[in-house]
Short mmCIF file of C-alpha atoms in Angstrom, two decimals:
data_model
loop_
_atom_site.label_atom_id
_atom_site.label_comp_id
_atom_site.label_asym_id
_atom_site.label_seq_id
_atom_site.Cartn_x
_atom_site.Cartn_y
_atom_site.Cartn_z
CA UNK A 1 33.55 -2.31 37.44
CA UNK A 2 30.31 -3.11 39.26
CA UNK A 3 27.76 -0.41 39.84
CA UNK A 4 25.35 -0.55 42.74
CA UNK A 5 21.70 -0.18 41.87
CA UNK A 6 19.80 1.75 44.48
CA UNK A 7 16.09 1.77 45.23
CA UNK A 8 15.65 5.15 43.51
CA UNK A 9 17.25 3.84 40.28
CA UNK A 10 14.91 0.84 40.25
CA UNK A 11 11.84 3.00 40.87
CA UNK A 12 12.85 5.53 38.22
CA UNK A 13 13.50 2.80 35.66
CA UNK A 14 10.24 1.09 36.57
CA UNK A 15 8.17 4.24 36.17
CA UNK A 16 9.87 5.07 32.87
CA UNK A 17 9.30 1.53 31.64
CA UNK A 18 5.60 1.65 32.55
CA UNK A 19 5.28 5.00 30.81
CA UNK A 20 6.86 3.65 27.62
CA UNK A 21 4.71 0.52 27.77
CA UNK A 22 1.55 2.59 28.13
CA UNK A 23 2.52 4.99 25.32
CA UNK A 24 3.87 2.35 22.90
CA UNK A 25 0.44 1.31 21.57
CA UNK A 26 -0.40 4.98 20.90
CA UNK A 27 2.65 5.60 18.70
CA UNK A 28 1.14 4.34 15.41
CA UNK A 29 -1.83 6.68 15.86
CA UNK A 30 0.37 9.70 15.25
CA UNK A 31 3.43 8.35 13.46
CA UNK A 32 3.51 7.97 9.69
CA UNK A 33 4.72 4.66 8.36
CA UNK A 34 6.53 3.71 5.18
CA UNK A 35 5.27 0.73 3.13
CA UNK A 36 7.03 -1.04 0.26
CA UNK A 37 5.39 -2.53 -2.83
CA UNK A 38 7.62 -4.40 -5.26
CA UNK A 39 7.33 -4.23 -9.04
CA UNK A 40 8.11 -7.76 -10.21
CA UNK A 41 8.33 -9.92 -13.33
CA UNK A 42 7.31 -13.03 -11.36
CA UNK A 43 5.19 -13.29 -8.19
CA UNK A 44 7.42 -14.43 -5.29
CA UNK A 45 4.90 -17.01 -4.01
CA UNK A 46 3.26 -18.17 -7.26
CA UNK A 47 5.69 -18.49 -10.18
CA UNK A 48 2.79 -18.77 -12.65
CA UNK A 49 1.84 -15.12 -12.02
CA UNK A 50 3.81 -12.68 -14.17
CA UNK A 51 4.09 -8.87 -14.22
CA UNK A 52 2.80 -8.15 -10.72
CA UNK A 53 2.90 -5.70 -7.86
CA UNK A 54 3.57 -7.40 -4.53
CA UNK A 55 1.45 -7.02 -2.56
CA UNK A 56 -1.26 -5.97 -5.00
CA UNK A 57 -3.68 -4.74 -2.28
CA UNK A 58 -2.34 -2.74 0.64
CA UNK A 59 -4.08 -0.79 3.42
CA UNK A 60 -2.40 2.26 4.95
CA UNK A 61 -3.25 5.18 7.22
CA UNK A 62 -3.45 8.85 6.16
CA UNK A 63 0.04 10.35 6.06
CA UNK A 64 1.74 7.02 5.33
CA UNK A 65 4.18 6.77 2.44
CA UNK A 66 4.08 3.98 -0.11
CA UNK A 67 7.33 3.19 -1.93
CA UNK A 68 7.14 1.35 -5.23
CA UNK A 69 10.42 -0.54 -5.50
CA UNK A 70 11.93 -1.16 -8.93
CA UNK A 71 12.87 -4.72 -7.98
CA UNK A 72 12.73 -5.93 -11.60
CA UNK A 73 13.43 -3.79 -14.65
CA UNK A 74 10.81 -2.58 -17.13
CA UNK A 75 8.12 -1.39 -14.70
CA UNK A 76 6.68 1.78 -13.24
CA UNK A 77 3.77 2.74 -11.01
CA UNK A 78 1.16 5.33 -11.95
CA UNK A 79 -2.32 6.06 -10.67
CA UNK A 80 -5.24 5.06 -12.87
CA UNK A 81 -7.41 7.94 -14.06
CA UNK A 82 -10.69 7.99 -12.11
CA UNK A 83 -9.38 5.71 -9.37
CA UNK A 84 -8.21 8.14 -6.69
CA UNK A 85 -10.23 10.18 -4.18
CA UNK A 86 -11.36 13.70 -5.10
CA UNK A 87 -8.70 16.21 -4.16
CA UNK A 88 -5.98 13.56 -3.79
CA UNK A 89 -2.69 13.68 -5.65
CA UNK A 90 -1.72 10.86 -7.93
CA UNK A 91 1.73 9.76 -9.06
CA UNK A 92 3.35 8.81 -12.35
CA UNK A 93 6.67 7.06 -11.90
CA UNK A 94 9.23 6.54 -14.62
CA UNK A 95 10.17 3.12 -15.98
CA UNK A 96 12.90 1.41 -13.89
CA UNK A 97 12.70 4.06 -11.16
CA UNK A 98 11.32 3.89 -7.68
CA UNK A 99 8.51 6.27 -6.85
CA UNK A 100 7.05 7.21 -3.47
CA UNK A 101 3.65 8.63 -2.66
CA UNK A 102 2.54 10.06 0.68
CA UNK A 103 -1.20 9.47 0.85
CA UNK A 104 -3.20 11.94 2.93
CA UNK A 105 -6.76 11.50 1.65
CA UNK A 106 -8.72 8.41 2.75
CA UNK A 107 -10.08 6.32 -0.10
CA UNK A 108 -9.20 3.87 -2.84
CA UNK A 109 -6.16 4.44 -5.06
CA UNK A 110 -5.92 2.27 -8.17
CA UNK A 111 -2.51 2.06 -9.80
CA UNK A 112 -0.86 0.28 -12.69
CA UNK A 113 2.36 -0.39 -14.51
CA UNK A 114 1.83 1.66 -17.66
CA UNK A 115 3.40 -0.78 -20.16
CA UNK A 116 1.93 -3.86 -18.46
CA UNK A 117 -1.54 -2.76 -17.36
CA UNK A 118 -3.29 -4.68 -20.13
CA UNK A 119 -1.62 -7.91 -18.95
CA UNK A 120 -2.94 -7.27 -15.44
CA UNK A 121 -0.11 -5.47 -13.62
CA UNK A 122 -2.42 -3.41 -11.43
CA UNK A 123 -2.95 -2.86 -7.72
CA UNK A 124 -4.93 -1.06 -5.06
CA UNK A 125 -4.03 0.98 -2.01
CA UNK A 126 -6.75 1.63 0.55
CA UNK A 127 -6.20 4.63 2.81
CA UNK A 128 -8.30 4.13 5.94
CA UNK A 129 -10.17 6.92 7.66
CA UNK A 130 -13.27 9.08 7.52
CA UNK A 131 -14.59 9.30 3.98
CA UNK A 132 -12.62 6.34 2.66
CA UNK A 133 -15.72 4.84 1.01
CA UNK A 134 -16.50 8.07 -0.89
CA UNK A 135 -14.71 7.06 -4.12
CA UNK A 136 -15.32 3.29 -3.98
CA UNK A 137 -18.17 3.29 -6.49
CA UNK A 138 -16.31 5.58 -8.91
CA UNK A 139 -13.13 3.48 -8.68
CA UNK A 140 -15.09 0.28 -9.28
CA UNK A 141 -16.79 1.88 -12.29
CA UNK A 142 -13.56 2.56 -14.21
CA UNK A 143 -13.31 0.34 -17.30
CA UNK A 144 -10.12 -1.62 -18.00
CA UNK A 145 -8.66 -3.39 -21.01
CA UNK A 146 -7.27 -6.87 -21.49
CA UNK A 147 -6.38 -9.03 -18.52
CA UNK A 148 -6.59 -5.99 -16.22
CA UNK A 149 -10.39 -6.29 -16.34
CA UNK A 150 -10.26 -9.79 -14.77
CA UNK A 151 -7.60 -8.79 -12.24
CA UNK A 152 -9.67 -5.79 -11.10
CA UNK A 153 -12.68 -8.12 -10.68
CA UNK A 154 -10.50 -10.30 -8.40
CA UNK A 155 -9.27 -7.25 -6.47
CA UNK A 156 -12.79 -5.89 -5.90
CA UNK A 157 -13.98 -9.35 -4.80
CA UNK A 158 -11.13 -9.51 -2.28
CA UNK A 159 -11.92 -5.99 -1.05
CA UNK A 160 -15.59 -6.98 -0.58
CA UNK A 161 -14.43 -9.71 1.80
CA UNK A 162 -12.20 -7.40 3.85
CA UNK A 163 -13.17 -5.81 7.15
CA UNK A 164 -12.60 -2.16 6.25
CA UNK A 165 -14.07 -0.82 9.46
CA UNK A 166 -16.45 1.48 7.60
#
């Protein structure tokens, strides 16, 4: 069956389409997003890197949720003491289980795999927004053991080269 398209239908569709096109870029400003970080035995792009979070640095907006996926067994995700913004809530996932964190407070959130932190299984989430730089110095000042110390040096060097819009 063929349906005739009248002038009014075309105008209505055109106006609605323009309205959606104009509003589409505004959607992320008020819609929370979900982000996935994998807990892996081997880095997917560099097989020489073992016991990793992928990606290890991730930037999100306030209200976004970060899901730590138990892709490989034997890992968890937990915040590192002294490496989250004042007033923010941390997380402490169980081994072999996925954990999600909705991050409301701008700032730097250091996290680790508890059994593998000393071999460098650590990562950083940056929550953008007003006040995000408030805990940077404190987070950078936390001392780490083993290979984690070198990995955190790499992470902070990478962060220094990022345009954080601060």
